[in-house]
C-alpha cells in the first residue's frame, strides 16, 4: 500500500470513521485532486453509500476578492446556506483536505475585501456542525506541490509527504494503535484538567507573562470526539492539544507569539507578533511585520479581540518531532501551546450551543466570526495552572508535560 | 493577451455573452483548472456579480461506478435536483468546459452500472434549461494534458491549443467578427431549410442510404440562440451545424458511421458502426468494435433507438479545417453531417416543451434520457432535401453547401 493510500485509509477510518452505508462529503482544493481521489476510493472501500468530492479553487477566490462588486462579497446562495443543515440531517461524514498551495496568493489584496468575501451566515452554519455532533468530521492537511514549495523552496512533494507522515504518526509500526494511545493520553489530560477546577492558566517565557481566566465548570478536551450516534471521530488530524475556551473577560498581560503567523484569508503573513491583553481584550498589537492584518481581522466584529481558545501541547507532539514549520495552521498549531482570538467552542459547556447570544457571553464563551490560532508555547515557555485558592500547579516545564494525569 | 485569455474572453463574451451584474456558473473538470480560472477572471471583467467554478472529477466518478452500492447509483441529493431550476430562476449564465483527459478511463467497467450512475431526474432538469431559454449557456472544449495525449500520443497541450484555436476560428484576425459571419451563415441556412418545408433528407454514400422523415413545420436552426430576455448566446463552441429534430417514426435505410465513436459514459470506444433503421427504429447494430456498448445504451429506455436530431455540416467547418480527430464529440460532431439517437430538441417546435409526453411523441419529437451523436457525413456522402411532392433539392455535394441560401 502506498503512503498516499495509507494516508487516505487513515483519514477515512480514524479521522471521519466512515460507517457502512454512510454518505461522505470530501472538500478539497483542486491541487489536492490526487489525495481526494484516494480518499474517495477508501471511503467507498469502507462501505460509503455515496462519496462527493467538492473542489474549491483559491485562485478563483482571488479573482472574486479582486474583481467582484463589493456588495456581492459575503452573499450566500440558498444551496450554500442549506448545505450544512442538510449534512447534519443526513448524518454524513465530512472530510476537509487543507494545505494552501501558495501562502502568498492573497498578498496585496484589500484586507477589507478579504474580510468580506465569506458569508457569515454560512460560517455560522459550519459552527452548528461543530456544535451539534451530528456529523463526523475531520480536517486534515494534504501535501501538494505549491505547499511543498512554500516549506522547502522547491516542489518536493515526496519530502513533504514524509514530514506529514511523521506529524501524523503514520511512521509508527501500527499507526492506528499509535494514534489510539496518543488520543487516550490527550483525553486523560483533558479529564484531569477539567476535574482540577482550575481558575486560570499562566504562560511565562521571553516576552510573555499572560494569565488567562477560565470558566468554572468548562471542560478541557483532547483527542477524539463522538457523534450523538456514538461514532468516535478526530476533528483534526493530527491533533496534539488539550484545549478549552477561557472566560473572554479574563485575560491579562502580554504575550509574544513564538511562531510566524500566516493569515491567508487576510492576504499576508505576520512575524514577531506581540499582544497586550487588558480585561480580556487585545488592546495593543505590535509586530515586526503584518500588524495591520491582525488589526483588520480584530475589527471583523466587536468580539474578535477576545479569546475563544487556550490549548496545551507538549514536546512529544508529532508536529514538534517532524521539526518543520509547515506553513499550515492545522499542523503548526500542534507544535506547541496556543491561544486563539475569536469564537469559543460551545462543547466546553454542554448545552450552551442552544443558548441565546447574551447568555453564552454571560457564561464567558466568546462569539465571533473569526477564530485565529496563535502559537505561544515552546522551549522557553512554562505553563502553570492556578487553583481558585491561588495555589499553583506546574503543567508544562521545558516542553514536558509534568502535571500528574489520572 | 495569451491564447488562453483570448479563449476565455471569447467563451465569456461570445459563448455565454455574460451581462453586467449577472451570476455565472462554470462547470469544469479538475484538469481544466487553468482554463476555468481564466474564464472566471474574464467573466468578472465582463461585469459578472458572482462567478462560481464547480469542478467535477471523472476519477471519482470512476470509483463511484466501480465501488458504490448499486442502489445508490442514479440517486440525486435535493440540492442536485434544485440546481438547474435555481439557475433558471436567477437567470444565470452557465459555461461548461469539456474535454475528457482520458477517453479510456471507464473502459472495462460494467455498462449497466455506467448507464445507472447519473440521475435521470437531474438530466431532465438540464433539458429544461435547454428548452426554456432562461439561461445563456455554452459548452466549450478546453485542452488539457490527458486530452492532448489522447489526440497526439503525447501531452502536447500547446499543439492541442493551436488546433482548438483553428476549430474555434480564434486564428482569424478578428475572431468575434469571423464568428458573427459564420453564425449568420448558419442562421440563414436554417431559415432557408425551414422555409422550404422539406418532407425528408436523404444521405447517400459508401454503406449509407438513409432517408429521414421530417416533422411538418419543425424549424432548422444554426448559430446563436437567444434567451427569453433577448441575449444572444452560443450553446456550443464551436458549432458548424444546422440541425433539426426529425420525426422519430420515419427513418428508413442503412447508414455507416464515418468517424470513430467514443462513448465515455458507457465505458468505451466504437469503430466501424453500421446501423439499419426500419420505421424510425434502429433494428440492427453492427460494428468492428464496441457494438455492445451501443446496444446497451440503446436499451436505456424505450425511446433511445429512435432519432432525435439530424444536422448538416459542410467542409468549411473550422473543425474540418483543423484536420484532426479530436476524440471529443463537441468538436468531432462538427466535422461533418451527423445524426443522434435519443432525445429530440423541443425548440424545433415552439411551445412543445410544455406538452405532455404523449403529445410530444404524437408530433414526432422523441423523448429519451440519451442523446448520442453519430457522424455520418464526409467527402463521399451527398445530402439531398426531398420536398413533399417528391422533388429533390441537392444540399451538400463533395462537402460543399450547394443549396442556394436566401
PDB file of N, CA, C and O in Angstrom, chain A residues 15-79:
ATOM      1  N   UNK A  15      -9.966   9.321  11.033  1.00  0.00           N
ATOM      2  CA  UNK A  15     -10.406  10.722  11.042  1.00  0.00           C
ATOM      3  C   UNK A  15     -11.911  10.851  11.069  1.00  0.00           C
ATOM      4  O   UNK A  15     -12.496  11.273  12.064  1.00  0.00           O
ATOM      5  N   UNK A  16     -12.557  10.458   9.976  1.00  0.00           N
ATOM      6  CA  UNK A  16     -14.017  10.592   9.893  1.00  0.00           C
ATOM      7  C   UNK A  16     -14.724   9.323  10.353  1.00  0.00           C
ATOM      8  O   UNK A  16     -15.923   9.350  10.611  1.00  0.00           O
ATOM      9  N   UNK A  17     -13.969   8.223  10.459  1.00  0.00           N
ATOM     10  CA  UNK A  17     -14.541   6.945  10.892  1.00  0.00           C
ATOM     11  C   UNK A  17     -15.817   6.627  10.108  1.00  0.00           C
ATOM     12  O   UNK A  17     -16.901   6.443  10.693  1.00  0.00           O
ATOM     13  N   UNK A  18     -15.662   6.572   8.803  1.00  0.00           N
ATOM     14  CA  UNK A  18     -16.793   6.360   7.892  1.00  0.00           C
ATOM     15  C   UNK A  18     -17.466   5.018   8.172  1.00  0.00           C
ATOM     16  O   UNK A  18     -16.800   3.993   8.307  1.00  0.00           O
ATOM     17  N   UNK A  19     -18.796   5.050   8.266  1.00  0.00           N
ATOM     18  CA  UNK A  19     -19.571   3.849   8.577  1.00  0.00           C
ATOM     19  C   UNK A  19     -20.232   3.287   7.318  1.00  0.00           C
ATOM     20  O   UNK A  19     -20.563   4.032   6.395  1.00  0.00           O
ATOM     21  N   UNK A  20     -20.430   1.974   7.280  1.00  0.00           N
ATOM     22  CA  UNK A  20     -21.111   1.383   6.117  1.00  0.00           C
ATOM     23  C   UNK A  20     -22.460   2.051   5.865  1.00  0.00           C
ATOM     24  O   UNK A  20     -23.219   2.308   6.811  1.00  0.00           O
ATOM     25  N   UNK A  21     -22.725   2.358   4.604  1.00  0.00           N
ATOM     26  CA  UNK A  21     -24.000   2.965   4.231  1.00  0.00           C
ATOM     27  C   UNK A  21     -24.045   4.469   4.390  1.00  0.00           C
ATOM     28  O   UNK A  21     -25.038   5.103   4.036  1.00  0.00           O
ATOM     29  N   UNK A  22     -22.963   5.041   4.925  1.00  0.00           N
ATOM     30  CA  UNK A  22     -22.958   6.482   5.180  1.00  0.00           C
ATOM     31  C   UNK A  22     -22.615   7.271   3.914  1.00  0.00           C
ATOM     32  O   UNK A  22     -21.865   6.798   3.057  1.00  0.00           O
ATOM     33  N   UNK A  23     -23.153   8.465   3.813  1.00  0.00           N
ATOM     34  CA  UNK A  23     -22.764   9.378   2.741  1.00  0.00           C
ATOM     35  C   UNK A  23     -21.546  10.184   3.198  1.00  0.00           C
ATOM     36  O   UNK A  23     -21.454  10.560   4.370  1.00  0.00           O
ATOM     37  N   UNK A  24     -20.636  10.416   2.287  1.00  0.00           N
ATOM     38  CA  UNK A  24     -19.374  11.084   2.626  1.00  0.00           C
ATOM     39  C   UNK A  24     -19.180  12.294   1.719  1.00  0.00           C
ATOM     40  O   UNK A  24     -19.382  12.201   0.501  1.00  0.00           O
ATOM     41  N   UNK A  25     -18.806  13.396   2.339  1.00  0.00           N
ATOM     42  CA  UNK A  25     -18.533  14.618   1.587  1.00  0.00           C
ATOM     43  C   UNK A  25     -17.078  14.975   1.799  1.00  0.00           C
ATOM     44  O   UNK A  25     -16.621  15.089   2.932  1.00  0.00           O
ATOM     45  N   UNK A  26     -16.336  15.111   0.723  1.00  0.00           N
ATOM     46  CA  UNK A  26     -14.921  15.475   0.795  1.00  0.00           C
ATOM     47  C   UNK A  26     -14.760  16.866   0.202  1.00  0.00           C
ATOM     48  O   UNK A  26     -15.169  17.103  -0.940  1.00  0.00           O
ATOM     49  N   UNK A  27     -14.223  17.770   0.979  1.00  0.00           N
ATOM     50  CA  UNK A  27     -13.917  19.091   0.426  1.00  0.00           C
ATOM     51  C   UNK A  27     -12.414  19.213   0.271  1.00  0.00           C
ATOM     52  O   UNK A  27     -11.661  18.895   1.196  1.00  0.00           O
ATOM     53  N   UNK A  28     -11.990  19.667  -0.885  1.00  0.00           N
ATOM     54  CA  UNK A  28     -10.555  19.727  -1.166  1.00  0.00           C
ATOM     55  C   UNK A  28     -10.285  20.906  -2.075  1.00  0.00           C
ATOM     56  O   UNK A  28     -11.199  21.477  -2.666  1.00  0.00           O
ATOM     57  N   UNK A  29      -9.042  21.261  -2.178  1.00  0.00           N
ATOM     58  CA  UNK A  29      -8.635  22.216  -3.210  1.00  0.00           C
ATOM     59  C   UNK A  29      -8.335  21.434  -4.495  1.00  0.00           C
ATOM     60  O   UNK A  29      -7.997  20.247  -4.426  1.00  0.00           O
ATOM     61  N   UNK A  30      -8.429  22.100  -5.639  1.00  0.00           N
ATOM     62  CA  UNK A  30      -8.117  21.400  -6.895  1.00  0.00           C
ATOM     63  C   UNK A  30      -6.728  20.792  -6.845  1.00  0.00           C
ATOM     64  O   UNK A  30      -6.488  19.730  -7.422  1.00  0.00           O
ATOM     65  N   UNK A  31      -5.821  21.451  -6.134  1.00  0.00           N
ATOM     66  CA  UNK A  31      -4.447  20.945  -6.047  1.00  0.00           C
ATOM     67  C   UNK A  31      -4.373  19.638  -5.243  1.00  0.00           C
ATOM     68  O   UNK A  31      -3.330  18.982  -5.221  1.00  0.00           O
ATOM     69  N   UNK A  32      -5.459  19.286  -4.563  1.00  0.00           N
ATOM     70  CA  UNK A  32      -5.490  18.052  -3.774  1.00  0.00           C
ATOM     71  C   UNK A  32      -6.104  16.881  -4.531  1.00  0.00           C
ATOM     72  O   UNK A  32      -6.427  15.857  -3.914  1.00  0.00           O
ATOM     73  N   UNK A  33      -6.295  17.030  -5.842  1.00  0.00           N
ATOM     74  CA  UNK A  33      -7.090  16.029  -6.563  1.00  0.00           C
ATOM     75  C   UNK A  33      -6.583  14.606  -6.327  1.00  0.00           C
ATOM     76  O   UNK A  33      -7.368  13.694  -6.075  1.00  0.00           O
ATOM     77  N   UNK A  34      -5.269  14.422  -6.372  1.00  0.00           N
ATOM     78  CA  UNK A  34      -4.742  13.063  -6.225  1.00  0.00           C
ATOM     79  C   UNK A  34      -5.134  12.464  -4.862  1.00  0.00           C
ATOM     80  O   UNK A  34      -5.556  11.301  -4.764  1.00  0.00           O
ATOM     81  N   UNK A  35      -5.006  13.271  -3.806  1.00  0.00           N
ATOM     82  CA  UNK A  35      -5.365  12.796  -2.471  1.00  0.00           C
ATOM     83  C   UNK A  35      -6.873  12.609  -2.347  1.00  0.00           C
ATOM     84  O   UNK A  35      -7.336  11.620  -1.766  1.00  0.00           O
ATOM     85  N   UNK A  36      -7.627  13.552  -2.888  1.00  0.00           N
ATOM     86  CA  UNK A  36      -9.091  13.469  -2.784  1.00  0.00           C
ATOM     87  C   UNK A  36      -9.603  12.189  -3.443  1.00  0.00           C
ATOM     88  O   UNK A  36     -10.512  11.527  -2.929  1.00  0.00           O
ATOM     89  N   UNK A  37      -8.999  11.838  -4.587  1.00  0.00           N
ATOM     90  CA  UNK A  37      -9.401  10.611  -5.278  1.00  0.00           C
ATOM     91  C   UNK A  37      -9.107   9.382  -4.419  1.00  0.00           C
ATOM     92  O   UNK A  37      -9.909   8.449  -4.351  1.00  0.00           O
ATOM     93  N   UNK A  38      -7.935   9.386  -3.780  1.00  0.00           N
ATOM     94  CA  UNK A  38      -7.583   8.253  -2.918  1.00  0.00           C
ATOM     95  C   UNK A  38      -8.529   8.177  -1.721  1.00  0.00           C
ATOM     96  O   UNK A  38      -8.953   7.089  -1.317  1.00  0.00           O
ATOM     97  N   UNK A  39      -8.889   9.331  -1.167  1.00  0.00           N
ATOM     98  CA  UNK A  39      -9.816   9.354  -0.028  1.00  0.00           C
ATOM     99  C   UNK A  39     -11.192   8.846  -0.469  1.00  0.00           C
ATOM    100  O   UNK A  39     -11.829   8.041   0.236  1.00  0.00           O
ATOM    101  N   UNK A  40     -11.638   9.296  -1.641  1.00  0.00           N
ATOM    102  CA  UNK A  40     -12.945   8.845  -2.135  1.00  0.00           C
ATOM    103  C   UNK A  40     -12.954   7.325  -2.308  1.00  0.00           C
ATOM    104  O   UNK A  40     -13.894   6.640  -1.886  1.00  0.00           O
ATOM    105  N   UNK A  41     -11.881   6.808  -2.886  1.00  0.00           N
ATOM    106  CA  UNK A  41     -11.822   5.363  -3.095  1.00  0.00           C
ATOM    107  C   UNK A  41     -11.840   4.602  -1.764  1.00  0.00           C
ATOM    108  O   UNK A  41     -12.569   3.624  -1.590  1.00  0.00           O
ATOM    109  N   UNK A  42     -11.041   5.088  -0.803  1.00  0.00           N
ATOM    110  CA  UNK A  42     -11.008   4.417   0.505  1.00  0.00           C
ATOM    111  C   UNK A  42     -12.344   4.543   1.231  1.00  0.00           C
ATOM    112  O   UNK A  42     -12.728   3.646   1.987  1.00  0.00           O
ATOM    113  N   UNK A  43     -13.030   5.649   1.026  1.00  0.00           N
ATOM    114  CA  UNK A  43     -14.351   5.809   1.652  1.00  0.00           C
ATOM    115  C   UNK A  43     -15.327   4.770   1.107  1.00  0.00           C
ATOM    116  O   UNK A  43     -16.081   4.143   1.856  1.00  0.00           O
ATOM    117  N   UNK A  44     -15.292   4.587  -0.222  1.00  0.00           N
ATOM    118  CA  UNK A  44     -16.144   3.530  -0.793  1.00  0.00           C
ATOM    119  C   UNK A  44     -15.731   2.169  -0.241  1.00  0.00           C
ATOM    120  O   UNK A  44     -16.565   1.337   0.088  1.00  0.00           O
ATOM    121  N   UNK A  45     -14.423   1.944  -0.112  1.00  0.00           N
ATOM    122  CA  UNK A  45     -13.969   0.641   0.388  1.00  0.00           C
ATOM    123  C   UNK A  45     -14.377   0.434   1.847  1.00  0.00           C
ATOM    124  O   UNK A  45     -14.504  -0.696   2.306  1.00  0.00           O
ATOM    125  N   UNK A  46     -14.592   1.548   2.564  1.00  0.00           N
ATOM    126  CA  UNK A  46     -15.079   1.443   3.946  1.00  0.00           C
ATOM    127  C   UNK A  46     -16.595   1.285   3.989  1.00  0.00           C
ATOM    128  O   UNK A  46     -17.176   1.201   5.071  1.00  0.00           O
ATOM    129  N   UNK A  47     -17.231   1.275   2.830  1.00  0.00           N
ATOM    130  CA  UNK A  47     -18.672   0.996   2.790  1.00  0.00           C
ATOM    131  C   UNK A  47     -19.555   2.209   2.544  1.00  0.00           C
ATOM    132  O   UNK A  47     -20.775   2.119   2.683  1.00  0.00           O
ATOM    133  N   UNK A  48     -18.949   3.345   2.192  1.00  0.00           N
ATOM    134  CA  UNK A  48     -19.758   4.548   1.955  1.00  0.00           C
ATOM    135  C   UNK A  48     -20.802   4.294   0.867  1.00  0.00           C
ATOM    136  O   UNK A  48     -20.558   3.524  -0.061  1.00  0.00           O
ATOM    137  N   UNK A  49     -21.937   4.970   1.011  1.00  0.00           N
ATOM    138  CA  UNK A  49     -23.021   4.835   0.033  1.00  0.00           C
ATOM    139  C   UNK A  49     -22.751   5.737  -1.174  1.00  0.00           C
ATOM    140  O   UNK A  49     -22.727   5.301  -2.309  1.00  0.00           O
ATOM    141  N   UNK A  50     -22.555   7.025  -0.900  1.00  0.00           N
ATOM    142  CA  UNK A  50     -22.167   7.965  -1.961  1.00  0.00           C
ATOM    143  C   UNK A  50     -21.046   8.837  -1.441  1.00  0.00           C
ATOM    144  O   UNK A  50     -21.103   9.314  -0.307  1.00  0.00           O
ATOM    145  N   UNK A  51     -20.048   9.069  -2.254  1.00  0.00           N
ATOM    146  CA  UNK A  51     -18.947   9.959  -1.912  1.00  0.00           C
ATOM    147  C   UNK A  51     -18.939  11.114  -2.908  1.00  0.00           C
ATOM    148  O   UNK A  51     -18.923  10.891  -4.121  1.00  0.00           O
ATOM    149  N   UNK A  52     -18.983  12.316  -2.396  1.00  0.00           N
ATOM    150  CA  UNK A  52     -18.917  13.501  -3.247  1.00  0.00           C
ATOM    151  C   UNK A  52     -17.626  14.236  -2.936  1.00  0.00           C
ATOM    152  O   UNK A  52     -17.292  14.418  -1.767  1.00  0.00           O
ATOM    153  N   UNK A  53     -16.909  14.623  -3.960  1.00  0.00           N
ATOM    154  CA  UNK A  53     -15.743  15.479  -3.760  1.00  0.00           C
ATOM    155  C   UNK A  53     -16.088  16.872  -4.268  1.00  0.00           C
ATOM    156  O   UNK A  53     -16.445  17.046  -5.436  1.00  0.00           O
ATOM    157  N   UNK A  54     -16.033  17.833  -3.377  1.00  0.00           N
ATOM    158  CA  UNK A  54     -16.292  19.231  -3.740  1.00  0.00           C
ATOM    159  C   UNK A  54     -14.950  19.949  -3.754  1.00  0.00           C
ATOM    160  O   UNK A  54     -14.283  20.047  -2.720  1.00  0.00           O
ATOM    161  N   UNK A  55     -14.579  20.448  -4.927  1.00  0.00           N
ATOM    162  CA  UNK A  55     -13.301  21.144  -5.038  1.00  0.00           C
ATOM    163  C   UNK A  55     -13.494  22.652  -4.902  1.00  0.00           C
ATOM    164  O   UNK A  55     -14.398  23.222  -5.506  1.00  0.00           O
ATOM    165  N   UNK A  56     -12.615  23.259  -4.157  1.00  0.00           N
ATOM    166  CA  UNK A  56     -12.540  24.719  -4.105  1.00  0.00           C
ATOM    167  C   UNK A  56     -11.292  25.159  -4.853  1.00  0.00           C
ATOM    168  O   UNK A  56     -10.319  24.414  -4.959  1.00  0.00           O
ATOM    169  N   UNK A  57     -11.304  26.383  -5.332  1.00  0.00           N
ATOM    170  CA  UNK A  57     -10.163  26.894  -6.089  1.00  0.00           C
ATOM    171  C   UNK A  57      -9.794  28.272  -5.539  1.00  0.00           C
ATOM    172  O   UNK A  57     -10.533  29.240  -5.708  1.00  0.00           O
ATOM    173  N   UNK A  58      -8.660  28.339  -4.876  1.00  0.00           N
ATOM    174  CA  UNK A  58      -8.263  29.601  -4.245  1.00  0.00           C
ATOM    175  C   UNK A  58      -7.929  30.673  -5.276  1.00  0.00           C
ATOM    176  O   UNK A  58      -8.031  31.866  -4.978  1.00  0.00           O
ATOM    177  N   UNK A  59      -7.532  30.276  -6.467  1.00  0.00           N
ATOM    178  CA  UNK A  59      -7.245  31.290  -7.488  1.00  0.00           C
ATOM    179  C   UNK A  59      -8.537  31.941  -7.980  1.00  0.00           C
ATOM    180  O   UNK A  59      -8.547  33.130  -8.290  1.00  0.00           O
ATOM    181  N   UNK A  60      -9.618  31.171  -8.039  1.00  0.00           N
ATOM    182  CA  UNK A  60     -10.912  31.778  -8.360  1.00  0.00           C
ATOM    183  C   UNK A  60     -11.328  32.698  -7.213  1.00  0.00           C
ATOM    184  O   UNK A  60     -11.848  33.794  -7.433  1.00  0.00           O
ATOM    185  N   UNK A  61     -11.067  32.227  -5.995  1.00  0.00           N
ATOM    186  CA  UNK A  61     -11.362  33.070  -4.841  1.00  0.00           C
ATOM    187  C   UNK A  61     -10.604  34.396  -4.927  1.00  0.00           C
ATOM    188  O   UNK A  61     -11.129  35.459  -4.630  1.00  0.00           O
ATOM    189  N   UNK A  62      -9.363  34.302  -5.361  1.00  0.00           N
ATOM    190  CA  UNK A  62      -8.583  35.529  -5.516  1.00  0.00           C
ATOM    191  C   UNK A  62      -9.239  36.477  -6.520  1.00  0.00           C
ATOM    192  O   UNK A  62      -9.345  37.688  -6.276  1.00  0.00           O
ATOM    193  N   UNK A  63      -9.703  35.936  -7.651  1.00  0.00           N
ATOM    194  CA  UNK A  63     -10.402  36.778  -8.632  1.00  0.00           C
ATOM    195  C   UNK A  63     -11.650  37.407  -8.024  1.00  0.00           C
ATOM    196  O   UNK A  63     -11.965  38.566  -8.304  1.00  0.00           O
ATOM    197  N   UNK A  64     -12.357  36.632  -7.216  1.00  0.00           N
ATOM    198  CA  UNK A  64     -13.566  37.167  -6.582  1.00  0.00           C
ATOM    199  C   UNK A  64     -13.217  38.336  -5.672  1.00  0.00           C
ATOM    200  O   UNK A  64     -13.852  39.393  -5.735  1.00  0.00           O
ATOM    201  N   UNK A  65     -12.192  38.142  -4.833  1.00  0.00           N
ATOM    202  CA  UNK A  65     -11.801  39.221  -3.923  1.00  0.00           C
ATOM    203  C   UNK A  65     -11.385  40.460  -4.717  1.00  0.00           C
ATOM    204  O   UNK A  65     -11.731  41.584  -4.379  1.00  0.00           O
ATOM    205  N   UNK A  66     -10.673  40.205  -5.798  1.00  0.00           N
ATOM    206  CA  UNK A  66     -10.099  41.305  -6.551  1.00  0.00           C
ATOM    207  C   UNK A  66     -11.140  42.011  -7.412  1.00  0.00           C
ATOM    208  O   UNK A  66     -11.128  43.245  -7.532  1.00  0.00           O
ATOM    209  N   UNK A  67     -12.065  41.263  -8.025  1.00  0.00           N
ATOM    210  CA  UNK A  67     -12.853  41.798  -9.140  1.00  0.00           C
ATOM    211  C   UNK A  67     -14.361  41.857  -8.922  1.00  0.00           C
ATOM    212  O   UNK A  67     -15.045  42.585  -9.648  1.00  0.00           O
ATOM    213  N   UNK A  68     -14.895  41.094  -7.975  1.00  0.00           N
ATOM    214  CA  UNK A  68     -16.358  41.086  -7.827  1.00  0.00           C
ATOM    215  C   UNK A  68     -16.835  42.424  -7.282  1.00  0.00           C
ATOM    216  O   UNK A  68     -16.102  43.103  -6.558  1.00  0.00           O
ATOM    217  N   UNK A  69     -18.072  42.813  -7.627  1.00  0.00           N
ATOM    218  CA  UNK A  69     -18.622  44.022  -6.995  1.00  0.00           C
ATOM    219  C   UNK A  69     -18.675  43.833  -5.472  1.00  0.00           C
ATOM    220  O   UNK A  69     -18.976  42.736  -4.996  1.00  0.00           O
ATOM    221  N   UNK A  70     -18.384  44.900  -4.745  1.00  0.00           N
ATOM    222  CA  UNK A  70     -18.247  44.746  -3.295  1.00  0.00           C
ATOM    223  C   UNK A  70     -19.509  44.182  -2.651  1.00  0.00           C
ATOM    224  O   UNK A  70     -19.440  43.364  -1.739  1.00  0.00           O
ATOM    225  N   UNK A  71     -20.678  44.611  -3.152  1.00  0.00           N
ATOM    226  CA  UNK A  71     -21.904  44.157  -2.490  1.00  0.00           C
ATOM    227  C   UNK A  71     -22.221  42.684  -2.763  1.00  0.00           C
ATOM    228  O   UNK A  71     -23.134  42.129  -2.173  1.00  0.00           O
ATOM    229  N   UNK A  72     -21.465  42.057  -3.670  1.00  0.00           N
ATOM    230  CA  UNK A  72     -21.642  40.615  -3.880  1.00  0.00           C
ATOM    231  C   UNK A  72     -20.821  39.802  -2.886  1.00  0.00           C
ATOM    232  O   UNK A  72     -21.105  38.627  -2.644  1.00  0.00           O
ATOM    233  N   UNK A  73     -19.799  40.425  -2.298  1.00  0.00           N
ATOM    234  CA  UNK A  73     -18.948  39.695  -1.343  1.00  0.00           C
ATOM    235  C   UNK A  73     -19.770  39.355  -0.102  1.00  0.00           C
ATOM    236  O   UNK A  73     -20.568  40.159   0.366  1.00  0.00           O
ATOM    237  N   UNK A  74     -19.561  38.155   0.416  1.00  0.00           N
ATOM    238  CA  UNK A  74     -20.247  37.758   1.644  1.00  0.00           C
ATOM    239  C   UNK A  74     -21.668  37.277   1.428  1.00  0.00           C
ATOM    240  O   UNK A  74     -22.330  36.868   2.391  1.00  0.00           O
ATOM    241  N   UNK A  75     -22.151  37.303   0.177  1.00  0.00           N
ATOM    242  CA  UNK A  75     -23.501  36.799  -0.067  1.00  0.00           C
ATOM    243  C   UNK A  75     -23.471  35.275  -0.136  1.00  0.00           C
ATOM    244  O   UNK A  75     -22.420  34.673  -0.365  1.00  0.00           O
ATOM    245  N   UNK A  76     -24.623  34.671   0.088  1.00  0.00           N
ATOM    246  CA  UNK A  76     -24.709  33.208   0.039  1.00  0.00           C
ATOM    247  C   UNK A  76     -25.892  32.796  -0.811  1.00  0.00           C
ATOM    248  O   UNK A  76     -26.980  33.366  -0.691  1.00  0.00           O
ATOM    249  N   UNK A  77     -25.668  31.828  -1.672  1.00  0.00           N
ATOM    250  CA  UNK A  77     -26.769  31.250  -2.436  1.00  0.00           C
ATOM    251  C   UNK A  77     -27.596  30.355  -1.503  1.00  0.00           C
ATOM    252  O   UNK A  77     -27.066  29.823  -0.514  1.00  0.00           O
ATOM    253  N   UNK A  78     -28.868  30.142  -1.837  1.00  0.00           N
ATOM    254  CA  UNK A  78     -29.704  29.277  -0.991  1.00  0.00           C
ATOM    255  C   UNK A  78     -29.068  27.906  -0.746  1.00  0.00           C
ATOM    256  O   UNK A  78     -29.109  27.387   0.371  1.00  0.00           O
ATOM    257  N   UNK A  79     -28.460  27.342  -1.784  1.00  0.00           N
ATOM    258  CA  UNK A  79     -27.890  25.996  -1.587  1.00  0.00           C
ATOM    259  C   UNK A  79     -26.667  26.034  -0.673  1.00  0.00           C
ATOM    260  O   UNK A  79     -26.363  25.049  -0.003  1.00  0.00           O
TER     261      UNK A  79
END
